Coordinates of C-alpha atoms in Angstrom, one line a residue:
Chain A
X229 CA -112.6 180.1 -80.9
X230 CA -113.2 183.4 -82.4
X231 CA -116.8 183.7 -81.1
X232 CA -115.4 182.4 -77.8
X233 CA -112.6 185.3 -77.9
X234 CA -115.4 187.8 -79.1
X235 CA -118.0 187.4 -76.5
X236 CA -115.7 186.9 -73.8
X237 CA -113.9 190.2 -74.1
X238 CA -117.3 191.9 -74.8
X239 CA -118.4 190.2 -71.3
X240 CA -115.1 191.0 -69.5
X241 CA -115.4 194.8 -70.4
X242 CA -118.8 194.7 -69.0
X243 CA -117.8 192.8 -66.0
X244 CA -115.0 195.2 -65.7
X245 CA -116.3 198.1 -65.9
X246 CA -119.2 197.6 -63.7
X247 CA -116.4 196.7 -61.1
X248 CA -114.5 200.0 -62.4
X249 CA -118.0 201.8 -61.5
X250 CA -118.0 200.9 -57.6
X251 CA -113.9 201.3 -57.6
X252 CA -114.0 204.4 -59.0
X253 CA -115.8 205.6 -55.4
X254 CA -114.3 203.4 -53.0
X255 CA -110.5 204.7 -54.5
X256 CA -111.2 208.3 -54.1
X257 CA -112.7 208.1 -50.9
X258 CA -110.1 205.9 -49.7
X259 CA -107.5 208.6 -51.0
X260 CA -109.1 211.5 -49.8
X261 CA -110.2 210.4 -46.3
X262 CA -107.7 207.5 -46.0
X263 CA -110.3 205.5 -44.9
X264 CA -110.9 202.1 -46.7
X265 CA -114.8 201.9 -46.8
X266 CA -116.1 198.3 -46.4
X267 CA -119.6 199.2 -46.6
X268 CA -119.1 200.7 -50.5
X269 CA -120.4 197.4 -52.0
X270 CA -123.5 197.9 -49.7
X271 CA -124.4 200.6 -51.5
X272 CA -124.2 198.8 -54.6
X273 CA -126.8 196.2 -53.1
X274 CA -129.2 198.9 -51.6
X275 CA -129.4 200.5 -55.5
X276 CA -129.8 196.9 -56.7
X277 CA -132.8 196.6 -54.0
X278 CA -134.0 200.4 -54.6
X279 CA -134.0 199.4 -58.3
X280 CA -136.0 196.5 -57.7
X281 CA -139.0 198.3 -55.7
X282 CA -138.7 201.4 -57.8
X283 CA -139.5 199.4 -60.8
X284 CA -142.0 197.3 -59.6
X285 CA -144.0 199.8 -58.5
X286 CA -143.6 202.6 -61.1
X287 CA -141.2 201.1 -63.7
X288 CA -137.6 200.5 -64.9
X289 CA -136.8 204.2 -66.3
X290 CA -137.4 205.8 -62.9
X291 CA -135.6 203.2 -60.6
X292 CA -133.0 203.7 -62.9
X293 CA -132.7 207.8 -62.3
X294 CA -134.3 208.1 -58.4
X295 CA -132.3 205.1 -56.8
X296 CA -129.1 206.1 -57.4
X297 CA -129.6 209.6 -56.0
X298 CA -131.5 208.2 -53.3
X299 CA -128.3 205.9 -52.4
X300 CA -125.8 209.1 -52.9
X301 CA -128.1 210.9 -50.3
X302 CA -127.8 208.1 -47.7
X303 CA -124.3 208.0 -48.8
X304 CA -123.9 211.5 -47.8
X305 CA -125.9 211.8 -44.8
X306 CA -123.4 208.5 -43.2
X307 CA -120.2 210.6 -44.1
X308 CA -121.8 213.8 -42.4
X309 CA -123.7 211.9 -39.6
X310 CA -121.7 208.8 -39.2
X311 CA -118.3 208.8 -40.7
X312 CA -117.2 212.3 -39.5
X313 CA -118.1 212.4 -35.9
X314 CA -116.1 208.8 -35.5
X315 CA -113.3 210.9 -37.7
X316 CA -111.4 212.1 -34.6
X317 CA -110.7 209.0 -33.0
X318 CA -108.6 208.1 -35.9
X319 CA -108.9 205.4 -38.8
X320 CA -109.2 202.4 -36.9
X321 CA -112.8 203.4 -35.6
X322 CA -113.5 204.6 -38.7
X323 CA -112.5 201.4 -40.7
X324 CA -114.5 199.8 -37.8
X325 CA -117.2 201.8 -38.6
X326 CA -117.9 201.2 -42.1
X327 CA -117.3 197.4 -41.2
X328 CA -120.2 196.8 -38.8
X329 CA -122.6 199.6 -41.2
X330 CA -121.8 196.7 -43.6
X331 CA -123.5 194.5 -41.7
X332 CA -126.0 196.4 -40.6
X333 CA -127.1 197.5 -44.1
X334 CA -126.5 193.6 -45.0
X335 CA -129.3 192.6 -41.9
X336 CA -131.5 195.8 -42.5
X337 CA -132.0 194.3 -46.2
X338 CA -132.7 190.5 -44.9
X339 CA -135.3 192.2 -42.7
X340 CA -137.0 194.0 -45.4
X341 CA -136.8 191.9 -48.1
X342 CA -136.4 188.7 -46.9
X343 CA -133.0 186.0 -47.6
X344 CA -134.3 184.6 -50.5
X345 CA -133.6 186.7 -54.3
X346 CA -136.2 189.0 -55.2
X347 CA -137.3 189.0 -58.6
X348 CA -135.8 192.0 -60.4
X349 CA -136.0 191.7 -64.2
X350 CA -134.6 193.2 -67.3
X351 CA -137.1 195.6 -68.7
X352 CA -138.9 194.3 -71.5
X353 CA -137.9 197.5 -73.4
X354 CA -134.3 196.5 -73.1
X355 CA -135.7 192.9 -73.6
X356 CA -134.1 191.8 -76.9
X357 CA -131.8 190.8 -78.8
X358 CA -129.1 193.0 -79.9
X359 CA -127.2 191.3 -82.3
X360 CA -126.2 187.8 -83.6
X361 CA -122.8 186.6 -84.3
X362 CA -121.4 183.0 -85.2
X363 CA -124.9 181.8 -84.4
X364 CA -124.5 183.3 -80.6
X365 CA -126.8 185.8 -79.7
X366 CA -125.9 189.2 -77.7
X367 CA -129.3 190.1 -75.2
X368 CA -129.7 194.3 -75.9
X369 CA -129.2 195.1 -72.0
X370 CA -126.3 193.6 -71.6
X371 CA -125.1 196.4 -74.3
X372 CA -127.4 198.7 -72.2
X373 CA -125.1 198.2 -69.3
X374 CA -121.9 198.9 -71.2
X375 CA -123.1 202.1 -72.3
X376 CA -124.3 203.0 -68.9
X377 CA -120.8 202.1 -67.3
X378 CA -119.0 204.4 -70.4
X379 CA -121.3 207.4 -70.1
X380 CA -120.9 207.5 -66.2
X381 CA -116.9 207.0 -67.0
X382 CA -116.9 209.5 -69.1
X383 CA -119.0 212.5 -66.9
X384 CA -116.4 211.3 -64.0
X385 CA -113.4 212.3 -66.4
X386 CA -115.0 215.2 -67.8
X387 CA -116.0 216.5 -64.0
X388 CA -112.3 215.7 -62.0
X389 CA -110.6 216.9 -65.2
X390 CA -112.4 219.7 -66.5
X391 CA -114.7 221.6 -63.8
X392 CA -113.4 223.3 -60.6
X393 CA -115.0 221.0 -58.0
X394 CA -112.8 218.6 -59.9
X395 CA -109.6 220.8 -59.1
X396 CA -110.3 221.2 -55.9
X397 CA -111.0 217.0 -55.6
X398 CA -107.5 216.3 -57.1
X399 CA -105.5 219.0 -55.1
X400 CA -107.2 217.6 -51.9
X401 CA -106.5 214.1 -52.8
X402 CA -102.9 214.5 -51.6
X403 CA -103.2 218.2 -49.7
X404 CA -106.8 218.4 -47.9
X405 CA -105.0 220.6 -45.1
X406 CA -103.4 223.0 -47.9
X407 CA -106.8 223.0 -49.5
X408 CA -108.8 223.5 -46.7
X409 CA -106.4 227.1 -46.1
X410 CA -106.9 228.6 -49.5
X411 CA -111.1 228.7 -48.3
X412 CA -112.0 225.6 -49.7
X413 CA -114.7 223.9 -47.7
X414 CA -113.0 220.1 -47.8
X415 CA -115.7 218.3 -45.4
X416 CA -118.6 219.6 -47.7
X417 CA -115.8 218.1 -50.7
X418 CA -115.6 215.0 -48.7
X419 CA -119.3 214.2 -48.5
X420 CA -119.7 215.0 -51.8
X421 CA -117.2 212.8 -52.9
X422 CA -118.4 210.3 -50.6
X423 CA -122.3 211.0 -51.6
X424 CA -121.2 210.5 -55.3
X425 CA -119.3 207.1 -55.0
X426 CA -122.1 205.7 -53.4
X427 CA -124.8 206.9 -56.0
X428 CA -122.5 205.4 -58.2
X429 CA -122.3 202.5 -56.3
X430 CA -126.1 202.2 -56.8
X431 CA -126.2 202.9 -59.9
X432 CA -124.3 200.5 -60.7
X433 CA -126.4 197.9 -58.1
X434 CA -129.4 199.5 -60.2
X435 CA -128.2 197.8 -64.1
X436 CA -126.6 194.7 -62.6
X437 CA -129.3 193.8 -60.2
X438 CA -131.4 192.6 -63.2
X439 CA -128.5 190.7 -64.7
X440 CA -127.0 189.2 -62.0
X441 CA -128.8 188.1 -58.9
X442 CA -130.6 190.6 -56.5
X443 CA -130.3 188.9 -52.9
X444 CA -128.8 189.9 -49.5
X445 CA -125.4 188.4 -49.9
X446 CA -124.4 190.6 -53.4
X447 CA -122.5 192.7 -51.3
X448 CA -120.4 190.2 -49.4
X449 CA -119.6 188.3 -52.6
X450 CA -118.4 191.8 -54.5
X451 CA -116.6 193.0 -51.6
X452 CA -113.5 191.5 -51.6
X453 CA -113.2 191.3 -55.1
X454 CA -113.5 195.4 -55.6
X455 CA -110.3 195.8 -52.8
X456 CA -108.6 193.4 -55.0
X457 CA -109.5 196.0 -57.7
X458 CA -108.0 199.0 -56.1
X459 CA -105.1 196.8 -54.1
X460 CA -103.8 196.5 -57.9
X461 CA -104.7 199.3 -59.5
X462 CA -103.0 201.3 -56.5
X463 CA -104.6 202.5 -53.4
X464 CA -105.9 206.0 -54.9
X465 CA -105.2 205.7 -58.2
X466 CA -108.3 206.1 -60.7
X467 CA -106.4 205.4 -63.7
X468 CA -104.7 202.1 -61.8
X469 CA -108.2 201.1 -60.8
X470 CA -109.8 201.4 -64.5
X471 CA -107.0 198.9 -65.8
X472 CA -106.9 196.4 -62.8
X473 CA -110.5 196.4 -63.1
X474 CA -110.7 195.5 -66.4
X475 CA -108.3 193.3 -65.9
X476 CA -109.9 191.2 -63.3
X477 CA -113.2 191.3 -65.3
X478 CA -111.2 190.0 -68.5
X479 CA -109.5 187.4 -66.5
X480 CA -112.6 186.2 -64.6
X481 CA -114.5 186.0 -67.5
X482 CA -111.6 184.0 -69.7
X483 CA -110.9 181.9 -67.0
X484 CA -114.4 180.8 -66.8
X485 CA -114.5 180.5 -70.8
X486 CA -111.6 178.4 -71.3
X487 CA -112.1 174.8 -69.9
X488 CA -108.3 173.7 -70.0
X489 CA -106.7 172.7 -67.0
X490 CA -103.1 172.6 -65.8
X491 CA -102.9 169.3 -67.0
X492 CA -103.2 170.1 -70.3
X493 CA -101.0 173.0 -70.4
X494 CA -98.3 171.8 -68.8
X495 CA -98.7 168.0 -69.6
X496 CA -99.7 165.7 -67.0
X497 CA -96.7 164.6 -65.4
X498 CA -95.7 168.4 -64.6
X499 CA -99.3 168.9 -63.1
X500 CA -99.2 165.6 -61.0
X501 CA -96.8 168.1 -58.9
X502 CA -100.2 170.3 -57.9
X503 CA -102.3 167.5 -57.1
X504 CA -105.8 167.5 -57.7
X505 CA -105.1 171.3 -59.0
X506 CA -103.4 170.4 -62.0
X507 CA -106.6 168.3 -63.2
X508 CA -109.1 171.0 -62.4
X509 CA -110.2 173.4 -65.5
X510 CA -109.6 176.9 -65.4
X511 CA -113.2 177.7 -65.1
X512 CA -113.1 176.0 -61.5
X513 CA -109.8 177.7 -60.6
X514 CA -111.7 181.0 -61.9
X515 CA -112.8 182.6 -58.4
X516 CA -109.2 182.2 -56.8
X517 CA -107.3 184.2 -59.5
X518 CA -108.5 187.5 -58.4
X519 CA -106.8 186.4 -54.9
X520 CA -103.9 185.2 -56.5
X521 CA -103.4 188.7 -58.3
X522 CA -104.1 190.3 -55.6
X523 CA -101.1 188.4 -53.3
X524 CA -98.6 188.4 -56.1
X525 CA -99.1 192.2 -56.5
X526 CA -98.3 192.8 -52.6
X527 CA -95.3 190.3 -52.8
X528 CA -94.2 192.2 -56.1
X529 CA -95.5 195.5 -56.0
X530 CA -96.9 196.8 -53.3
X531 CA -97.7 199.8 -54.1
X532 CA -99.9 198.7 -56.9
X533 CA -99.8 198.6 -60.5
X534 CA -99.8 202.4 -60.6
X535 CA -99.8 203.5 -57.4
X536 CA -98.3 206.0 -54.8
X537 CA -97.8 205.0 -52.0
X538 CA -97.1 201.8 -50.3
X539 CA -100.5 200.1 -49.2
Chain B
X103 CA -102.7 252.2 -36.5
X104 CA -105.7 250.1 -36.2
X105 CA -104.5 246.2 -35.1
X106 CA -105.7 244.1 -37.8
X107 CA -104.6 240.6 -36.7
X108 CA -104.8 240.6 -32.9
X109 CA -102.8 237.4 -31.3
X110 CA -103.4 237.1 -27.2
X111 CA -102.1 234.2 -25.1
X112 CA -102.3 231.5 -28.1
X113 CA -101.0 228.0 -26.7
X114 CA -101.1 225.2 -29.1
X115 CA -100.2 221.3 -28.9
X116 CA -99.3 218.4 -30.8
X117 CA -100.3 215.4 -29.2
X118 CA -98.9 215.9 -25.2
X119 CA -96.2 218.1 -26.0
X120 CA -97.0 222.3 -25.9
X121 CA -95.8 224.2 -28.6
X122 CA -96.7 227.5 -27.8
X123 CA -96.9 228.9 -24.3
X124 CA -98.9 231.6 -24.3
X125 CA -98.0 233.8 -28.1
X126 CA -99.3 237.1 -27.6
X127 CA -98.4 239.9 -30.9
X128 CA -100.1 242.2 -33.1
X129 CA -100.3 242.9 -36.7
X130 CA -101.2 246.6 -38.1
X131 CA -103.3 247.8 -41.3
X132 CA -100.7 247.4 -44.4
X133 CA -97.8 246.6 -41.7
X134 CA -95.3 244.2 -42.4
X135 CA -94.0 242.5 -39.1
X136 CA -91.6 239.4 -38.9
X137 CA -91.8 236.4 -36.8
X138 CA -87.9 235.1 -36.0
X139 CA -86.4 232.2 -34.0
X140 CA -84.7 229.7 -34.3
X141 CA -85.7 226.3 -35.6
X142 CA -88.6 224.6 -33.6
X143 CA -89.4 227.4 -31.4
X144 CA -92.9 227.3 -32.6
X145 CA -93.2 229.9 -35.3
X146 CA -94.7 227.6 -38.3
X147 CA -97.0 226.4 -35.4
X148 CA -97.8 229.6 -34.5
X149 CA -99.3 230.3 -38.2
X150 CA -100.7 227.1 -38.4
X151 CA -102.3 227.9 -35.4
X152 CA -104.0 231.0 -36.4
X153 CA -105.0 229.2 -39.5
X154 CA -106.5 226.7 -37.6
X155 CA -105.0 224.3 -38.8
X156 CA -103.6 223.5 -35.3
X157 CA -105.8 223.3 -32.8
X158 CA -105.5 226.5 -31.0
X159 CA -106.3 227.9 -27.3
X160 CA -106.4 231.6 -26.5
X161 CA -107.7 234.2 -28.3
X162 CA -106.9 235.2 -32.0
X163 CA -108.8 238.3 -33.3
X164 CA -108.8 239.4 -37.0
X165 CA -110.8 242.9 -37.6
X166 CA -111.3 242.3 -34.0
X167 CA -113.6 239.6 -34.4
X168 CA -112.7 236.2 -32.8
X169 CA -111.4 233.6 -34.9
X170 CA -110.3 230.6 -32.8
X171 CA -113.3 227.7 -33.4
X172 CA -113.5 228.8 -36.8
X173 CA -112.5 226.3 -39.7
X174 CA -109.6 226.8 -41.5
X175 CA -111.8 227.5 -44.6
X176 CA -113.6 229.8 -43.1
X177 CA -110.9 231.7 -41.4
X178 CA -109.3 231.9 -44.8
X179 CA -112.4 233.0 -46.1
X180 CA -112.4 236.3 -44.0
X181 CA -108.9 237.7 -46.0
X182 CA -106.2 235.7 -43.8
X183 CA -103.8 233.4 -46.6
X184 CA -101.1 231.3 -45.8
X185 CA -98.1 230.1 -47.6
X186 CA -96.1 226.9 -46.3
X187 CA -92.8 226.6 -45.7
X188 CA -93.1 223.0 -47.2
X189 CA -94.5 224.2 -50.8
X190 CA -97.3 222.6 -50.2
X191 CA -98.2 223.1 -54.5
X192 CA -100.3 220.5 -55.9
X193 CA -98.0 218.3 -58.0
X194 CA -100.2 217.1 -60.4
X195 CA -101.9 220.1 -61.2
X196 CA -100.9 222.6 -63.7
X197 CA -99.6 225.8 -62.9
X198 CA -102.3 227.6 -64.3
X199 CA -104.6 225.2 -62.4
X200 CA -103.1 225.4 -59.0
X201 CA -103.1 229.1 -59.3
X202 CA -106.8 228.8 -59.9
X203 CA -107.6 226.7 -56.7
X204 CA -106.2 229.8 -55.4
X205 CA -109.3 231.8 -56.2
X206 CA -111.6 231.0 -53.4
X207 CA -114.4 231.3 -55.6
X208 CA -115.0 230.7 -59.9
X209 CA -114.7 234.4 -60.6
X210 CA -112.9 236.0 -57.4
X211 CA -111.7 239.2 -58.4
X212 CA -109.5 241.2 -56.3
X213 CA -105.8 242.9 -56.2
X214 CA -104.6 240.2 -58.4
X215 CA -105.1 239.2 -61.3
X216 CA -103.5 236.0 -62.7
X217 CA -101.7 238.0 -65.6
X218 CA -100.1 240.2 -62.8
X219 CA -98.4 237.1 -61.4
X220 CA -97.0 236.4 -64.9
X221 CA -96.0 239.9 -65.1
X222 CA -94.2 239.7 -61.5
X223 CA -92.9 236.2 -62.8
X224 CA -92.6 235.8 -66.1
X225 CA -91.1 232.2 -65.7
X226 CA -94.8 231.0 -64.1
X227 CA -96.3 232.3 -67.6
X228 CA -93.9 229.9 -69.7
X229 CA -94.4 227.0 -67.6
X230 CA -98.4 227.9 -67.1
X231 CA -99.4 224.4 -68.8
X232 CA -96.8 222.3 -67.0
X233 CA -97.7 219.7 -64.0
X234 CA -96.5 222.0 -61.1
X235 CA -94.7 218.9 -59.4
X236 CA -91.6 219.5 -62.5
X237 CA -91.2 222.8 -61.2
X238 CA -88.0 223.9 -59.6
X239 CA -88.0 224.9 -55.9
X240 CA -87.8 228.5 -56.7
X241 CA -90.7 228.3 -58.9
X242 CA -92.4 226.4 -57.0
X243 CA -91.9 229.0 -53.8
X244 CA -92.9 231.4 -56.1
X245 CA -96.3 229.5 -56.8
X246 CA -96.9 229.2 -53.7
X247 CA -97.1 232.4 -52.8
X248 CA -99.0 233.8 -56.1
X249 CA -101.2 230.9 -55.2
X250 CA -102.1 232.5 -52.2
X251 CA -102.2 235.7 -53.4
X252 CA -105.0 235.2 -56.0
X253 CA -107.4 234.5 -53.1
X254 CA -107.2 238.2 -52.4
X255 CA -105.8 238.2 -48.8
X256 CA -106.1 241.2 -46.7
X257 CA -103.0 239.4 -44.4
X258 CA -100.6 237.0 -45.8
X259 CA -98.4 235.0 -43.8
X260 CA -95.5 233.5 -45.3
X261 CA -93.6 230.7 -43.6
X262 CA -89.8 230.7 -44.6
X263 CA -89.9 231.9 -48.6
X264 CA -86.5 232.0 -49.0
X265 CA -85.5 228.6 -47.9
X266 CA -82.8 226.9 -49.9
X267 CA -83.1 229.3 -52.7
X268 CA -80.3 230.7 -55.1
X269 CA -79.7 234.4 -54.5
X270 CA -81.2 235.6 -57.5
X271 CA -84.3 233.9 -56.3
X272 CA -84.4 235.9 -52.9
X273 CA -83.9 239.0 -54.7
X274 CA -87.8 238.0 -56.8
X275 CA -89.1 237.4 -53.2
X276 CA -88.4 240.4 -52.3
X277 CA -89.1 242.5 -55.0
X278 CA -92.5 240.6 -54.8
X279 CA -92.9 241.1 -51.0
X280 CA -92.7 245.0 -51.5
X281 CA -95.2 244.6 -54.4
X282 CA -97.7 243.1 -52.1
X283 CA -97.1 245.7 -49.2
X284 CA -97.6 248.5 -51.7
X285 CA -101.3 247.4 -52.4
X286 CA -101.8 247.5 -48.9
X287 CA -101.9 243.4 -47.8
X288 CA -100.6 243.2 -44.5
X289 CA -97.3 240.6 -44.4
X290 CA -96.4 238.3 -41.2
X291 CA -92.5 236.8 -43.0
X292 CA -91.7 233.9 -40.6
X293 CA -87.4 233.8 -41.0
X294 CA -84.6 232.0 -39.4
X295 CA -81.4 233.3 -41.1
X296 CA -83.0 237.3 -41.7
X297 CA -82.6 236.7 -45.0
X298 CA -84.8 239.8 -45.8
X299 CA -87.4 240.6 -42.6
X300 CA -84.8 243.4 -41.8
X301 CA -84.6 244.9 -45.0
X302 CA -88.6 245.3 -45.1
X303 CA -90.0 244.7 -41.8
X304 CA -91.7 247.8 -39.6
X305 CA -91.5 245.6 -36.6
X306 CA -89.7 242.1 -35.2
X307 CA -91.0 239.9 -33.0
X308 CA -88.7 237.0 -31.8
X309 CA -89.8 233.9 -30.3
X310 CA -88.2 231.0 -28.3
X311 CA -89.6 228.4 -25.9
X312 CA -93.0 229.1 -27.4
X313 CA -93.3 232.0 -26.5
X314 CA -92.0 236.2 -27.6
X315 CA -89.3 237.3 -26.2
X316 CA -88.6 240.3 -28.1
X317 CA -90.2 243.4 -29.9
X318 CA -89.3 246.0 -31.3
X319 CA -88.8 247.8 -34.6
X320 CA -85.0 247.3 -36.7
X321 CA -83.3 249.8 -35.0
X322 CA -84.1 248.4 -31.6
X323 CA -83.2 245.3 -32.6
X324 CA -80.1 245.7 -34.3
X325 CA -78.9 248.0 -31.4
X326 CA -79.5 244.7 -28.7
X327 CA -76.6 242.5 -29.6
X328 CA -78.2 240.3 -26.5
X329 CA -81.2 238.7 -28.4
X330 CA -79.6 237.9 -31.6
X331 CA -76.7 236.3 -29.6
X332 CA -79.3 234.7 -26.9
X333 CA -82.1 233.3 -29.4
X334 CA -81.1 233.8 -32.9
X335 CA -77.5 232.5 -33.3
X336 CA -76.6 229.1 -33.9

């Protein structure tokens, strides 16, 4: 039970904080531009694919550095190209227009790379095992992941909290206009902010590609789950999005763990009420929860967990 | 005296409705002129026009060079700062730190200094690490307006300053808006109720219907009862 306890958090930080990694983005873009961004997990599959042909050609190590910048540059040049000049005939194109560029980044990959997973592997320098505990062994790039997700948590807080451009993001989180008439350039802001999500996006497509499974439909399959993320943590809320997506990563990964059902947490009788629900384990229920959450918090809290504003 | 700020024919809308209808005035080197009317005549629009904020049409020259087309940003850039009527501060920043986002640059340097807004108000100094969005309104006003002063304008425009503020608070606007016209910034004081543009103004201008429909200096417009009764009083 212990192990079982021990490895499952250790999983559901990771999960979580890779989710926290493409949250992060899609929250501040969504509060600075008000525009929800349905392509953002796209991004997360192009670094996943730019990882992969980076490192078979030349190696891990620089996949690891160049695709994520190369994503935040394409990132960029959609906000300053794409996003802005649909910008003035209000959100509704521009939701529209991160919709289809979802799709068209999703075909653009089948037509390169074909429908089938490509074969993008863990490095063997990162190859190993880390350590060994209650006779279950811990593979060295899962840990590699986890330190990736902290670092880049950590230059995010240390940038918004601690440098200028920071200032100026936070301030134009809630005041662009305001911003924008003390001589801040807020476009340029805008596509940075945009530029960096998506870079970390990739980056974040870049160490999970390897773990998880590199194919065309990545992004569809982590879409909904990061608006889940920021639905709870609170539409524009960093700090709401670093819980809720812990949160969903612990309780996907428990749920998946644990193999009791209703049945035998409520006794049988009571779970005859639910059907053939109440005999399923937790681990097949696991993929609704998110859902679940994600509808109680709108009945309950709509606003999000710590939130602003009403979403 | 040399027009620094040179407004001619500036209509501005929102959506279908027009605003203004055709704002022509002038603002001197180091003058301080005020902007009256009464609510929803178009005076905040007519500042957020300049700034760009609001889409304008017509011509607004600063240093004679045209401005309208320009991004706010950049028309803020060339020495034009704004303070909002709304106190538009940035809640979850500190003091300190919004008065830093004033700065249009890391190390601006100019007429202010941020130790001369603690001197003016000493209260911003004591509350200098608190999240600006605890402040009272006064203080808050009062941030506003350092705010915009540490980005060195060569024009400030300020939009209603003494709004719903206690008396003692008025006095510290004024005392500061004589501060700023003695280092030469040129001031454009939006006011409904005249709390203080005829103490310090050189000239009035007074709108309604989008539009000016007076200007003079104080004497002319205290001695023409007509206006003030026609498109100032309640």
């Amino acid at each position: 039970m212990l192990e079982l306890i021990t490895f499952s958090t250790l999983n559901g930080v990771l999960y979580g904080m890779l989710l926290f990694m493409m949250a992060s983005g899609l929250t501040l873009i969504f509060s600075m531009m008000g525009v929800l961004n349905f392509a953002h997990a796209s991004f997360y599959m192009i670094g996943a694919y730019f990882g992969f042909e980076i490192s078979r050609r030349i190696g891990f190590w620089p996949g690891f550095f160049v695709a994520p910048v190369l994503v935040g540059v394409i990132g960029g040049l959609i906000e300053r190209y794409g996003l802005r000049q649909v910008h003035r005939f209000g959100h509704v194109a521009e939701l529209l227009f991160t919709f289809g560029l979802a799709f068209v980044i999703e075909e653009l990959v089948n037509m390169i790379w074909g429908k089938l997973p490509v074969d993008y592997r863990v490095p063997p320098s990162l190859d190993f095992v880390a350590f060994r505990l209650f006779d279950t062994t811990y593979p060295a790039y899962r840990i590699f992941m986890l330190a990736t997700a902290v670092a880049m948590f950590v230059f995010l807080l240390v940038i918004l909290k601690r440098t200028r451009v920071g200032l100026i993001i936070q301030a134009a989180l809630t005041h662009p206009n305001m911003v924008a008439m003390l001589g801040h350039n807020v476009p340029q802001v805008f596509m940075m902010v945009f530029g960096v999500g998506a870079g970390l996006a990739g980056l974040a497509g870049v160490i999970a590609g390897p773990a998880l499974v590199t194919q065309p439909s990545m992004a569809a399959l982590l879409g909904p789950i990061l608006f889940v993320v920021i639905v709870v943590g609170g539409l524009g809320s960093l700090g709401g999005a670093f819980v809720a997506s812990l949160l969903i990563g612990l309780v996907q990964t428990f749920a998946v763990a644990i193999n009791v059902s209703l049945a035998d947490a409520i006794g049988p009788s009571a779970a005859s009420l639910f059907g053939e629900l109440g005999r399923a384990p937790l681990a097949q229920i696991a993929p609704v929860l998110p859902y679940l959450l994600l509808v109680l918090v709108l009945i309950f809290r709509p606003r999000g967990l710590f939130g602003t504003r009403e979403t | 005296m040399t027009a620094l700020l040179e407004v001619e024919n500036l209509h501005a809308y929102y959506g279908k409705s027009h605003i203004l209808d055709g704002v022509t005035f002038h603002i001197g080197m180091g003058e301080i002129v005020s902007l009256l009317g009464r609510n929803g005549v178009g005076r905040s629009t007519t500042i957020k026009a300049i700034m760009g904020d609001v889409p304008p049409v017509g011509s607004v020259r600063f240093r004679s060079r045209e401005i309208v087309g320009l991004k706010p940003h950049q028309i803020a850039r060339l020495g034009l700062g704004y303070v909002p009527e709304n106190r538009d501060i940035f809640p979850s920043l500190t003091v300190r730190q919004n008065l830093m986002l004033g700065q249009k640059w890391a190390k601006q340097t100019g007429r202010w200094s941020m130790q001369d807004m603690f001197n003016i108000f000493p209260r911003l100094e004591e509350r200098a690490d608190t999240m600006a969005g605890v402040l009272s309104g006064g203080e808050q006003q009062m941030l506003t307006m350092c705010r915009t002063l540490m980005g060195d304008p060569d024009l400030i425009m300020i939009d209603e300053p003494t709004e719903g503020l206690a008396p003692m608070m008025v006095e510290l606007v004024g005392k500061l808006l004589g501060e700023i016209a003695e280092r030469g910034i040129s001031i454009l004081l939006v006011e409904q109720k005249l709390t203080i543009a005829l103490k310090i103004s050189h000239r009035l201008y007074v709108m309604g219907h989008g539009r000016i429909v007076f200007e003079g200096t104080v004497p002319e417009f205290n001695a023409d009862a007509r206006v003030r009764q026609d498109w100032l009083e309640v």
